[in-house]
Amino acid sequence: MKIYNTQSKRKEEFVPLQPGKVSMYVCGPTVYNFIHIGNARPMIVFDTVRRYMEHKGYEVNFVSNFTDVDDKIIAKAIEEGVSAQEISERYIAECKKDMAGMNVKPATTHPLATQEIGGMIEMIATLIEKGYAYDVDGTVYFRTRKFDEYGKLSHKNLDDLRGGNRSLLVTGEDQKEDPLDFVLWKPKKEGEPSWPSPWSDGRPGWHIECSVMAKKYLGEEIDIHAGGEDLIFPHHENEIAQSECCNGKTFAKYWMHNAFLNIDNRKMSKSLGNFFTVREISEKYDLQVLRFFMLSAHYRSPLNFSAELMESSKNALERIRNAVSNLSYLEQAADRQEMSGTEEAQMDEVRAFGVKFDEAMDDDFNTADAIAAVFELVKYANSSVTAANSKAFIEAVRGEITGLCDILGIIAQEKEELLDEEIEKLIEERQAARKAKDFARADAIRGELLEKGITLLDTREGVKWKRA
Ligand code: AMP
Ligand code: ZN
């Protein structure tokens, strides 16, 4: 499997630090409003990377934070006359709803910056001790020029940066030793959330949050660190400086960055006001369409949002779903149960689409080509599978389509909601089958119910059921 590493600027073979395991950190959103569909791009893209890694058999420890202390959160809290915590809690809850709608799996851990202040103070203290940071009147700065490798991720030259930044000096910043130094800890202003520290009552800088949360939940060395490309500089460059100077180890092995989601060829962003929230899109479309749209382009290519592209994504997704529901229908109509020898041979052809899918994904997660492989399989199913095939064969073709879609987080077959009385009826049928010692039928009913999210519990008082 090859991954494009922003740091080396080339595709590299993926070799995990520990065999069979992947540790992955994705910078999450600052929670002061509903997320927009630009923010949704890294969520969908890196969830797909995670799912593919899991498909390959890796155990993935996936950590993604919420930045829940920030100027924008404080500004919003003041505007509404509520606490900053109320704002961040509200929008974390809303963000999680949007993630569920987009079928983005919850992270193994979603740490909150405000819950990790102790670790941040510890890391800052170590950096001061090692001479990489200094305190001026309660503000702690990172001594950027002391880290020789600064600029290695963004390929920026320190001297150019220094020259360029001097003119940007603003009042209050002249206490820094160097214009390139950045803040690790800042004293509170009136009315802001704050925590006690050896330097001042205050709050952490943004960059230190991620260094600390990655270390706590994944360790000092991680496999993959990811985020949108606007984070390469200064955020990720600064994370490297902090983590590597503190821990004395290479922070992340692979740096992955998604390109922007644009609108009229400009970055979609809150500050430009040219955004749609995920919630707005969900009023018009199934969010699966949004996911499909995002994956129809390579994650490192800019993607322009348009109504036409959303419509064509909607149609494309429908084509897959129609093929799947047609296969379900054929499966019921087919007379023959077992695969014939010819069908078994045909399965090689079917599996070849999956091999093609994996080849595309192995090449730096080329989801566009992976989707093309799914469509070839759909075309094959539409033209070659009929009710004259066996149930087993039809089911295998359907399973191949839904399985590949599932790796992309695309739901190709909606789980049908069963009504209570339908469930009861199936349970009765299962009881009758058991009485008649037709255990195969009884098991099949249990399986059918399970597929639809219904679990059966055989108790002394009879069979009970519950929805997942
Ligand atoms: P923010 O809340 O602005 O820190 O953004 C959260 C994540 O969304 C970061 O990884 C950003 O790089 C990413 N992001 C923000 N806007 C866009 C966009 N228009 N396209 C792609 N990614 C974006
Ligand atoms: Zn970060």
GROMACS .gro file of C-alpha atoms and ligand atoms in nm:
model
  492
    1MET     CA    1   0.000   0.000   0.000
    2LYS     CA    2   0.139   0.338  -0.099
    3ILE     CA    3   0.071   0.667   0.078
    4TYR     CA    4   0.171   1.011  -0.045
    5ASN     CA    5   0.373   1.170   0.233
    6THR     CA    6   0.359   1.552   0.236
    7GLN     CA    7   0.698   1.555   0.406
    8SER     CA    8   0.890   1.356   0.143
    9LYS     CA    9   0.662   1.479  -0.139
   10ARG     CA   10   0.635   1.128  -0.280
   11LYS     CA   11   0.436   0.810  -0.248
   12GLU     CA   12   0.592   0.575   0.004
   13GLU     CA   13   0.523   0.212   0.083
   14PHE     CA   14   0.323   0.197   0.405
   15VAL     CA   15   0.512   0.015   0.678
   16PRO     CA   16   0.348   0.048   1.021
   17LEU     CA   17   0.556   0.108   1.332
   18GLN     CA   18   0.405  -0.205   1.483
   19PRO     CA   19   0.303  -0.496   1.260
   20GLY     CA   20  -0.073  -0.521   1.219
   21LYS     CA   21  -0.145  -0.190   1.390
   22VAL     CA   22  -0.203   0.163   1.270
   23SER     CA   23  -0.203   0.473   1.488
   24MET     CA   24  -0.366   0.772   1.326
   25TYR     CA   25  -0.432   1.127   1.442
   26VAL     CA   26  -0.662   1.360   1.250
   27CYS     CA   27  -0.695   1.725   1.354
   28GLY     CA   28  -1.059   1.786   1.428
   29PRO     CA   29  -1.277   2.093   1.404
   30THR     CA   30  -1.301   2.397   1.626
   31VAL     CA   31  -1.653   2.374   1.759
   32TYR     CA   32  -1.827   2.711   1.750
   33ASN     CA   33  -2.088   2.643   1.485
   34PHE     CA   34  -2.230   2.367   1.264
   35ILE     CA   35  -1.954   2.211   1.052
   36HIS     CA   36  -1.952   2.305   0.685
   37ILE     CA   37  -1.899   2.062   0.401
   38GLY     CA   38  -1.535   2.176   0.369
   39ASN     CA   39  -1.476   2.045   0.723
   40ALA     CA   40  -1.658   1.728   0.617
   41ARG     CA   41  -1.396   1.651   0.351
   42PRO     CA   42  -1.116   1.544   0.590
   43MET     CA   43  -1.371   1.357   0.803
   44ILE     CA   44  -1.494   1.150   0.509
   45VAL     CA   45  -1.154   1.106   0.348
   46PHE     CA   46  -0.970   0.989   0.659
   47ASP     CA   47  -1.261   0.774   0.774
   48THR     CA   48  -1.226   0.600   0.438
   49VAL     CA   49  -0.851   0.559   0.494
   50ARG     CA   50  -0.932   0.404   0.831
   51ARG     CA   51  -1.195   0.172   0.685
   52TYR     CA   52  -0.958   0.058   0.411
   53MET     CA   53  -0.683  -0.009   0.667
   54GLU     CA   54  -0.934  -0.215   0.867
   55HIS     CA   55  -1.034  -0.401   0.551
   56LYS     CA   56  -0.665  -0.486   0.508
   57GLY     CA   57  -0.669  -0.640   0.855
   58TYR     CA   58  -0.502  -0.362   1.053
   59GLU     CA   59  -0.620  -0.272   1.398
   60VAL     CA   60  -0.658   0.106   1.376
   61ASN     CA   61  -0.632   0.338   1.674
   62PHE     CA   62  -0.797   0.648   1.533
   63VAL     CA   63  -0.781   0.967   1.737
   64SER     CA   64  -0.947   1.292   1.638
   65ASN     CA   65  -0.981   1.587   1.872
   66PHE     CA   66  -1.233   1.863   1.919
   67THR     CA   67  -1.076   2.204   1.974
   68ASP     CA   68  -1.311   2.330   2.244
   69VAL     CA   69  -1.122   2.637   2.363
   70ASP     CA   70  -1.053   2.908   2.107
   71ASP     CA   71  -1.110   3.278   2.034
   72LYS     CA   72  -1.401   3.199   1.803
   73ILE     CA   73  -1.578   2.987   2.065
   74ILE     CA   74  -1.530   3.263   2.324
   75ALA     CA   75  -1.662   3.526   2.080
   76LYS     CA   76  -1.971   3.316   2.008
   77ALA     CA   77  -2.030   3.262   2.381
   78ILE     CA   78  -2.014   3.637   2.446
   79GLU     CA   79  -2.250   3.700   2.153
   80GLU     CA   80  -2.507   3.458   2.299
   81GLY     CA   81  -2.443   3.545   2.662
   82VAL     CA   82  -2.365   3.183   2.755
   83SER     CA   83  -2.052   2.999   2.865
   84ALA     CA   84  -1.786   2.883   2.618
   85GLN     CA   85  -1.847   2.531   2.743
   86GLU     CA   86  -2.213   2.551   2.649
   87ILE     CA   87  -2.117   2.652   2.295
   88SER     CA   88  -1.856   2.380   2.250
   89GLU     CA   89  -2.076   2.107   2.400
   90ARG     CA   90  -2.365   2.206   2.175
   91TYR     CA   91  -2.161   2.199   1.856
   92ILE     CA   92  -1.975   1.880   1.946
   93ALA     CA   93  -2.315   1.711   1.979
   94GLU     CA   94  -2.428   1.857   1.645
   95CYS     CA   95  -2.101   1.757   1.478
   96LYS     CA   96  -2.144   1.399   1.598
   97LYS     CA   97  -2.493   1.392   1.445
   98ASP     CA   98  -2.352   1.509   1.112
   99MET     CA   99  -2.075   1.250   1.130
  100ALA     CA  100  -2.329   0.975   1.189
  101GLY     CA  101  -2.532   1.101   0.893
  102MET     CA  102  -2.223   1.082   0.671
  103ASN     CA  103  -2.148   0.733   0.807
  104VAL     CA  104  -1.819   0.855   0.956
  105LYS     CA  105  -1.728   0.613   1.234
  106PRO     CA  106  -1.671   0.759   1.578
  107ALA     CA  107  -1.300   0.780   1.656
  108THR     CA  108  -1.147   0.533   1.899
  109THR     CA  109  -1.101   0.845   2.113
  110HIS     CA  110  -1.231   1.198   2.060
  111PRO     CA  111  -1.027   1.395   2.313
  112LEU     CA  112  -1.126   1.746   2.415
  113ALA     CA  113  -0.855   2.009   2.453
  114THR     CA  114  -1.006   2.140   2.777
  115GLN     CA  115  -0.974   1.797   2.938
  116GLU     CA  116  -0.603   1.769   2.862
  117ILE     CA  117  -0.466   2.092   3.011
  118GLY     CA  118  -0.250   1.906   3.265
  119GLY     CA  119  -0.063   1.726   2.986
  120MET     CA  120  -0.014   2.054   2.802
  121ILE     CA  121   0.137   2.222   3.107
  122GLU     CA  122   0.369   1.924   3.147
  123MET     CA  123   0.486   1.937   2.785
  124ILE     CA  124   0.540   2.314   2.799
  125ALA     CA  125   0.741   2.274   3.121
  126THR     CA  126   0.962   2.012   2.954
  127LEU     CA  127   1.017   2.240   2.655
  128ILE     CA  128   1.121   2.525   2.887
  129GLU     CA  129   1.351   2.291   3.077
  130LYS     CA  130   1.518   2.179   2.755
  131GLY     CA  131   1.564   2.537   2.639
  132TYR     CA  132   1.307   2.516   2.359
  133ALA     CA  133   1.063   2.758   2.518
  134TYR     CA  134   1.066   3.070   2.733
  135ASP     CA  135   0.826   3.267   2.947
  136VAL     CA  136   0.778   3.642   2.912
  137ASP     CA  137   0.534   3.790   3.164
  138GLY     CA  138   0.312   3.485   3.169
  139THR     CA  139   0.319   3.412   2.796
  140VAL     CA  140   0.525   3.111   2.691
  141TYR     CA  141   0.678   3.102   2.341
  142PHE     CA  142   0.842   2.824   2.147
  143ARG     CA  143   1.199   2.913   2.042
  144THR     CA  144   1.156   2.817   1.678
  145ARG     CA  145   1.513   2.876   1.560
  146LYS     CA  146   1.644   2.630   1.816
  147PHE     CA  147   1.483   2.342   1.627
  148ASP     CA  148   1.714   2.281   1.330
  149GLU     CA  149   1.458   2.085   1.135
  150TYR     CA  150   1.186   2.351   1.147
  151GLY     CA  151   1.028   2.378   0.803
  152LYS     CA  152   1.085   2.014   0.706
  153LEU     CA  153   0.717   1.941   0.650
  154SER     CA  154   0.612   2.256   0.468
  155HIS     CA  155   0.950   2.284   0.291
  156LYS     CA  156   0.984   2.642   0.403
  157ASN     CA  157   1.317   2.807   0.450
  158LEU     CA  158   1.359   2.957   0.794
  159ASP     CA  159   1.544   3.264   0.671
  160ASP     CA  160   1.274   3.344   0.415
  161LEU     CA  161   1.012   3.300   0.680
  162ARG     CA  162   1.192   3.522   0.924
  163GLY     CA  163   1.234   3.799   0.667
  164GLY     CA  164   0.871   3.772   0.564
  165ASN     CA  165   0.738   3.767   0.915
  166ARG     CA  166   0.928   4.065   1.051
  167SER     CA  167   0.699   4.306   0.873
  168LEU     CA  168   0.402   4.125   1.026
  169LEU     CA  169   0.501   4.204   1.382
  170VAL     CA  170   0.206   4.346   1.570
  171THR     CA  171   0.209   4.539   1.895
  172GLY     CA  172   0.244   4.319   2.196
  173GLU     CA  173   0.446   4.065   2.001
  174ASP     CA  174   0.775   4.253   2.029
  175GLN     CA  175   0.839   4.067   2.351
  176LYS     CA  176   0.921   3.760   2.144
  177GLU     CA  177   1.287   3.685   2.091
  178ASP     CA  178   1.218   3.615   1.727
  179PRO     CA  179   0.915   3.689   1.505
  180LEU     CA  180   0.895   3.318   1.418
  181ASP     CA  181   0.842   3.209   1.778
  182PHE     CA  182   0.490   3.093   1.847
  183VAL     CA  183   0.269   3.082   2.155
  184LEU     CA  184   0.244   2.775   2.379
  185TRP     CA  185   0.060   2.937   2.667
  186LYS     CA  186  -0.113   3.275   2.696
  187PRO     CA  187  -0.250   3.465   2.996
  188LYS     CA  188  -0.627   3.502   3.012
  189LYS     CA  189  -0.811   3.814   2.922
  190GLU     CA  190  -1.107   3.927   3.130
  191GLY     CA  191  -1.402   3.687   3.105
  192GLU     CA  192  -1.213   3.410   2.923
  193PRO     CA  193  -1.193   3.048   3.038
  194SER     CA  194  -0.861   2.989   3.211
  195TRP     CA  195  -0.654   2.736   3.400
  196PRO     CA  196  -0.378   2.792   3.656
  197SER     CA  197  -0.022   2.724   3.538
  198PRO     CA  198   0.330   2.800   3.661
  199TRP     CA  199   0.340   3.096   3.418
  200SER     CA  200  -0.003   3.258   3.446
  201ASP     CA  201  -0.371   3.187   3.472
  202GLY     CA  202  -0.443   3.132   3.111
  203ARG     CA  203  -0.498   2.888   2.829
  204PRO     CA  204  -0.291   2.686   2.584
  205GLY     CA  205  -0.203   2.779   2.228
  206TRP     CA  206  -0.375   2.574   1.960
  207HIS     CA  207  -0.070   2.379   1.836
  208ILE     CA  208   0.029   2.233   2.172
  209GLU     CA  209  -0.315   2.073   2.209
  210CYS     CA  210  -0.262   1.826   1.926
  211SER     CA  211   0.096   1.738   2.026
  212VAL     CA  212  -0.028   1.646   2.373
  213MET     CA  213  -0.342   1.458   2.270
  214ALA     CA  214  -0.154   1.257   2.006
  215LYS     CA  215   0.110   1.162   2.264
  216LYS     CA  216  -0.140   1.066   2.531
  217TYR     CA  217  -0.366   0.851   2.315
  218LEU     CA  218  -0.122   0.720   2.052
  219GLY     CA  219   0.228   0.754   2.191
  220GLU     CA  220   0.537   0.958   2.106
  221GLU     CA  221   0.566   0.811   1.757
  222ILE     CA  222   0.263   0.766   1.537
  223ASP     CA  223   0.204   0.620   1.194
  224ILE     CA  224  -0.021   0.875   1.028
  225HIS     CA  225  -0.100   1.236   1.106
  226ALA     CA  226  -0.361   1.397   0.888
  227GLY     CA  227  -0.572   1.704   0.822
  228GLY     CA  228  -0.664   1.958   0.558
  229GLU     CA  229  -0.378   2.113   0.358
  230ASP     CA  230  -0.420   2.451   0.528
  231LEU     CA  231  -0.287   2.284   0.843
  232ILE     CA  232   0.056   2.201   0.695
  233PHE     CA  233   0.186   2.543   0.794
  234PRO     CA  234   0.202   2.658   1.062
  235HIS     CA  235  -0.008   2.408   1.261
  236HIS     CA  236   0.156   2.077   1.170
  237GLU     CA  237   0.502   2.231   1.138
  238ASN     CA  238   0.462   2.360   1.493
  239GLU     CA  239   0.326   2.028   1.620
  240ILE     CA  240   0.642   1.859   1.485
  241ALA     CA  241   0.864   2.117   1.654
  242GLN     CA  242   0.692   2.077   1.992
  243SER     CA  243   0.663   1.698   1.989
  244GLU     CA  244   1.009   1.621   1.853
  245CYS     CA  245   1.185   1.868   2.083
  246CYS     CA  246   0.994   1.736   2.384
  247ASN     CA  247   1.011   1.362   2.308
  248GLY     CA  248   1.333   1.338   2.107
  249LYS     CA  249   1.163   1.111   1.855
  250THR     CA  250   1.021   1.142   1.505
  251PHE     CA  251   0.659   1.244   1.562
  252ALA     CA  252   0.470   1.102   1.263
  253LYS     CA  253   0.588   0.867   0.992
  254TYR     CA  254   0.337   0.969   0.723
  255TRP     CA  255   0.177   1.312   0.684
  256MET     CA  256  -0.144   1.311   0.481
  257HIS     CA  257  -0.331   1.623   0.371
  258ASN     CA  258  -0.654   1.659   0.181
  259ALA     CA  259  -0.700   1.934  -0.076
  260PHE     CA  260  -0.974   2.192  -0.036
  261LEU     CA  261  -1.335   2.169  -0.114
  262ASN     CA  262  -1.394   2.481  -0.321
  263ILE     CA  263  -1.693   2.672  -0.436
  264ASP     CA  264  -1.652   2.876  -0.755
  265ASN     CA  265  -1.286   2.773  -0.732
  266ARG     CA  266  -1.233   2.941  -0.394
  267LYS     CA  267  -1.182   2.758  -0.067
  268MET     CA  268  -1.508   2.706   0.116
  269SER     CA  269  -1.463   2.870   0.455
  270LYS     CA  270  -1.651   3.031   0.736
  271SER     CA  271  -1.452   3.353   0.705
  272LEU     CA  272  -1.535   3.396   0.335
  273GLY     CA  273  -1.899   3.318   0.407
  274ASN     CA  274  -1.918   3.093   0.097
  275PHE     CA  275  -2.014   2.775   0.276
  276PHE     CA  276  -2.295   2.525   0.314
  277THR     CA  277  -2.327   2.341   0.641
  278VAL     CA  278  -2.363   1.964   0.637
  279ARG     CA  279  -2.701   2.021   0.801
  280GLU     CA  280  -2.820   2.238   0.510
  281ILE     CA  281  -2.711   1.976   0.259
  282SER     CA  282  -2.893   1.707   0.458
  283GLU     CA  283  -3.221   1.890   0.400
  284LYS     CA  284  -3.182   1.841   0.025
  285TYR     CA  285  -2.988   1.517  -0.003
  286ASP     CA  286  -2.926   1.190   0.172
  287LEU     CA  287  -2.580   1.254   0.326
  288GLN     CA  288  -2.462   0.938   0.155
  289VAL     CA  289  -2.476   1.144  -0.164
  290LEU     CA  290  -2.238   1.396  -0.006
  291ARG     CA  291  -2.003   1.115   0.092
  292PHE     CA  292  -2.017   0.970  -0.258
  293PHE     CA  293  -1.947   1.315  -0.407
  294MET     CA  294  -1.641   1.362  -0.182
  295LEU     CA  295  -1.499   1.021  -0.274
  296SER     CA  296  -1.555   1.070  -0.645
  297ALA     CA  297  -1.235   1.280  -0.653
  298HIS     CA  298  -0.888   1.193  -0.530
  299TYR     CA  299  -0.837   1.340  -0.185
  300ARG     CA  300  -0.531   1.541  -0.296
  301SER     CA  301  -0.717   1.709  -0.582
  302PRO     CA  302  -0.919   2.024  -0.525
  303LEU     CA  303  -1.289   1.953  -0.557
  304ASN     CA  304  -1.538   2.212  -0.669
  305PHE     CA  305  -1.881   2.189  -0.511
  306SER     CA  306  -2.175   2.229  -0.750
  307ALA     CA  307  -2.540   2.130  -0.770
  308GLU     CA  308  -2.468   1.943  -1.097
  309LEU     CA  309  -2.199   1.728  -0.936
  310MET     CA  310  -2.427   1.653  -0.644
  311GLU     CA  311  -2.701   1.550  -0.887
  312SER     CA  312  -2.468   1.321  -1.077
  313SER     CA  313  -2.347   1.170  -0.748
  314LYS     CA  314  -2.707   1.112  -0.650
  315ASN     CA  315  -2.776   0.934  -0.978
  316ALA     CA  316  -2.459   0.727  -0.956
  317LEU     CA  317  -2.541   0.613  -0.603
  318GLU     CA  318  -2.892   0.527  -0.715
  319ARG     CA  319  -2.752   0.313  -0.996
  320ILE     CA  320  -2.558   0.108  -0.741
  321ARG     CA  321  -2.856   0.079  -0.508
  322ASN     CA  322  -3.087  -0.024  -0.790
  323ALA     CA  323  -2.848  -0.300  -0.892
  324VAL     CA  324  -2.833  -0.423  -0.532
  325SER     CA  325  -3.209  -0.423  -0.484
  326ASN     CA  326  -3.254  -0.596  -0.818
  327LEU     CA  327  -3.013  -0.866  -0.700
  328SER     CA  328  -3.212  -0.905  -0.378
  329TYR     CA  329  -3.524  -0.954  -0.588
  330LEU     CA  330  -3.353  -1.211  -0.812
  331GLU     CA  331  -3.224  -1.392  -0.507
  332GLN     CA  332  -3.578  -1.445  -0.387
  333ALA     CA  333  -3.697  -1.548  -0.730
  334ALA     CA  334  -3.417  -1.799  -0.795
  335ASP     CA  335  -3.505  -2.169  -0.758
  336ARG     CA  336  -3.162  -2.316  -0.723
  337GLN     CA  337  -2.978  -2.290  -0.387
  338GLU     CA  338  -2.620  -2.403  -0.447
  339MET     CA  339  -2.365  -2.266  -0.693
  340SER     CA  340  -2.297  -2.469  -1.004
  341GLY     CA  341  -1.944  -2.542  -1.121
  342THR     CA  342  -1.977  -2.271  -1.387
  343GLU     CA  343  -2.088  -2.020  -1.127
  344GLU     CA  344  -1.798  -2.109  -0.905
  345ALA     CA  345  -1.567  -2.037  -1.195
  346GLN     CA  346  -1.755  -1.713  -1.262
  347MET     CA  347  -1.681  -1.605  -0.905
  348ASP     CA  348  -1.320  -1.549  -1.010
  349GLU     CA  349  -1.447  -1.284  -1.251
  350VAL     CA  350  -1.657  -1.128  -0.975
  351ARG     CA  351  -1.368  -1.121  -0.730
  352ALA     CA  352  -1.144  -0.963  -0.994
  353PHE     CA  353  -1.343  -0.639  -0.954
  354GLY     CA  354  -1.254  -0.644  -0.586
  355VAL     CA  355  -0.887  -0.694  -0.673
  356LYS     CA  356  -0.907  -0.391  -0.903
  357PHE     CA  357  -1.073  -0.195  -0.624
  358ASP     CA  358  -0.790  -0.282  -0.385
  359GLU     CA  359  -0.527  -0.191  -0.644
  360ALA     CA  360  -0.680   0.156  -0.676
  361MET     CA  361  -0.698   0.201  -0.300
  362ASP     CA  362  -0.344   0.071  -0.255
  363ASP     CA  363  -0.229   0.354  -0.478
  364ASP     CA  364  -0.264   0.636  -0.224
  365PHE     CA  365  -0.637   0.577  -0.174
  366ASN     CA  366  -0.752   0.645  -0.527
  367THR     CA  367  -1.122   0.638  -0.442
  368ALA     CA  368  -1.223   0.764  -0.788
  369ASP     CA  369  -1.074   0.453  -0.952
  370ALA     CA  370  -1.207   0.232  -0.673
  371ILE     CA  371  -1.559   0.362  -0.744
  372ALA     CA  372  -1.500   0.293  -1.115
  373ALA     CA  373  -1.427  -0.072  -1.023
  374VAL     CA  374  -1.756  -0.086  -0.830
  375PHE     CA  375  -1.938   0.039  -1.140
  376GLU     CA  376  -1.778  -0.225  -1.357
  377LEU     CA  377  -1.909  -0.483  -1.113
  378VAL     CA  378  -2.255  -0.322  -1.118
  379LYS     CA  379  -2.251  -0.338  -1.497
  380TYR     CA  380  -2.152  -0.704  -1.482
  381ALA     CA  381  -2.435  -0.775  -1.235
  382ASN     CA  382  -2.692  -0.592  -1.445
  383SER     CA  383  -2.597  -0.772  -1.762
  384SER     CA  384  -2.496  -1.120  -1.644
  385VAL     CA  385  -2.698  -1.213  -1.336
  386THR     CA  386  -3.051  -1.350  -1.379
  387ALA     CA  387  -3.306  -1.553  -1.183
  388ALA     CA  388  -3.165  -1.858  -1.361
  389ASN     CA  389  -2.859  -1.823  -1.138
  390SER     CA  390  -2.844  -1.988  -0.797
  391LYS     CA  391  -2.935  -1.803  -0.479
  392ALA     CA  392  -2.578  -1.854  -0.355
  393PHE     CA  393  -2.426  -1.695  -0.664
  394ILE     CA  394  -2.662  -1.397  -0.666
  395GLU     CA  395  -2.600  -1.342  -0.299
  396ALA     CA  396  -2.223  -1.354  -0.354
  397VAL     CA  397  -2.241  -1.090  -0.629
  398ARG     CA  398  -2.461  -0.869  -0.412
  399GLY     CA  399  -2.225  -0.921  -0.118
  400GLU     CA  400  -1.929  -0.819  -0.332
  401ILE     CA  401  -2.097  -0.490  -0.429
  402THR     CA  402  -2.217  -0.404  -0.078
  403GLY     CA  403  -1.884  -0.514   0.070
  404LEU     CA  404  -1.680  -0.284  -0.156
  405CYS     CA  405  -1.919   0.004  -0.090
  406ASP     CA  406  -1.889  -0.060   0.281
  407ILE     CA  407  -1.511  -0.014   0.265
  408LEU     CA  408  -1.584   0.334   0.128
  409GLY     CA  409  -1.846   0.388   0.398
  410ILE     CA  410  -2.117   0.395   0.134
  411ILE     CA  411  -2.436   0.217   0.225
  412ALA     CA  412  -2.551   0.037  -0.088
  413GLN     CA  413  -2.835  -0.146   0.078
  414GLU     CA  414  -3.058   0.029   0.324
  415LYS     CA  415  -3.152  -0.189   0.616
  416GLU     CA  416  -3.526  -0.219   0.592
  417GLU     CA  417  -3.703  -0.124   0.911
  418LEU     CA  418  -3.926  -0.407   1.025
  419LEU     CA  419  -4.255  -0.329   1.193
  420ASP     CA  420  -4.314  -0.476   1.539
  421GLU     CA  421  -4.583  -0.711   1.410
  422GLU     CA  422  -4.354  -0.834   1.130
  423ILE     CA  423  -4.091  -0.916   1.390
  424GLU     CA  424  -4.343  -1.099   1.608
  425LYS     CA  425  -4.464  -1.294   1.307
  426LEU     CA  426  -4.110  -1.404   1.216
  427ILE     CA  427  -4.048  -1.508   1.577
  428GLU     CA  428  -4.363  -1.721   1.572
  429GLU     CA  429  -4.250  -1.877   1.248
  430ARG     CA  430  -3.911  -1.950   1.406
  431GLN     CA  431  -4.076  -2.116   1.707
  432ALA     CA  432  -4.284  -2.332   1.474
  433ALA     CA  433  -3.973  -2.429   1.278
  434ARG     CA  434  -3.796  -2.527   1.599
  435LYS     CA  435  -4.089  -2.738   1.709
  436ALA     CA  436  -4.079  -2.913   1.374
  437LYS     CA  437  -3.703  -2.964   1.429
  438ASP     CA  438  -3.632  -2.755   1.118
  439PHE     CA  439  -3.331  -2.589   1.280
  440ALA     CA  440  -3.190  -2.463   0.951
  441ARG     CA  441  -3.505  -2.258   0.896
  442ALA     CA  442  -3.505  -2.136   1.257
  443ASP     CA  443  -3.143  -2.022   1.225
  444ALA     CA  444  -3.216  -1.856   0.892
  445ILE     CA  445  -3.493  -1.650   1.054
  446ARG     CA  446  -3.265  -1.549   1.338
  447GLY     CA  447  -3.002  -1.447   1.079
  448GLU     CA  448  -3.256  -1.251   0.875
  449LEU     CA  449  -3.366  -1.061   1.184
  450LEU     CA  450  -3.008  -0.995   1.289
  451GLU     CA  451  -2.932  -0.849   0.947
  452LYS     CA  452  -3.212  -0.603   1.007
  453GLY     CA  453  -3.076  -0.506   1.345
  454ILE     CA  454  -3.304  -0.725   1.559
  455THR     CA  455  -3.149  -0.943   1.826
  456LEU     CA  456  -3.337  -1.235   1.976
  457LEU     CA  457  -3.298  -1.344   2.334
  458ASP     CA  458  -3.423  -1.687   2.432
  459THR     CA  459  -3.534  -1.650   2.792
  460ARG     CA  460  -3.726  -1.867   3.036
  461GLU     CA  461  -4.033  -1.652   2.977
  462GLY     CA  462  -4.007  -1.704   2.602
  463VAL     CA  463  -3.838  -1.521   2.318
  464LYS     CA  464  -3.765  -1.153   2.367
  465TRP     CA  465  -3.629  -0.919   2.101
  466LYS     CA  466  -3.465  -0.582   2.081
  467ARG     CA  467  -3.355  -0.341   1.811
  468ALA     CA  468  -2.986  -0.259   1.772
  469AMP     P1  469  -1.115   2.411   1.127
  469AMP     O1  470  -1.235   2.393   1.212
  469AMP     O2  471  -1.117   2.532   1.042
  469AMP     O3  472  -0.986   2.397   1.206
  469AMP     O4  473  -1.112   2.290   1.023
  469AMP     C1  474  -1.124   2.155   1.056
  469AMP     C2  475  -1.068   2.071   0.944
  469AMP     O5  476  -1.136   2.100   0.820
  469AMP     C3  477  -0.920   2.096   0.913
  469AMP     O6  478  -0.857   1.972   0.884
  469AMP     C4  479  -0.924   2.185   0.791
  469AMP     O7  480  -0.807   2.173   0.715
  469AMP     C5  481  -1.042   2.128   0.717
  469AMP     N1  482  -1.104   2.222   0.621
  469AMP     C6  483  -1.155   2.345   0.647
  469AMP     N2  484  -1.204   2.401   0.535
  469AMP     C7  485  -1.185   2.310   0.435
  469AMP     C8  486  -1.217   2.308   0.294
  469AMP     N3  487  -1.279   2.409   0.234
  469AMP     N4  488  -1.183   2.199   0.224
  469AMP     C9  489  -1.121   2.093   0.282
  469AMP     N5  490  -1.088   2.090   0.413
  469AMP    C10  491  -1.120   2.196   0.489
  470ZN      ZN  492  -0.388   1.952   1.510
   0.00000   0.00000   0.00000
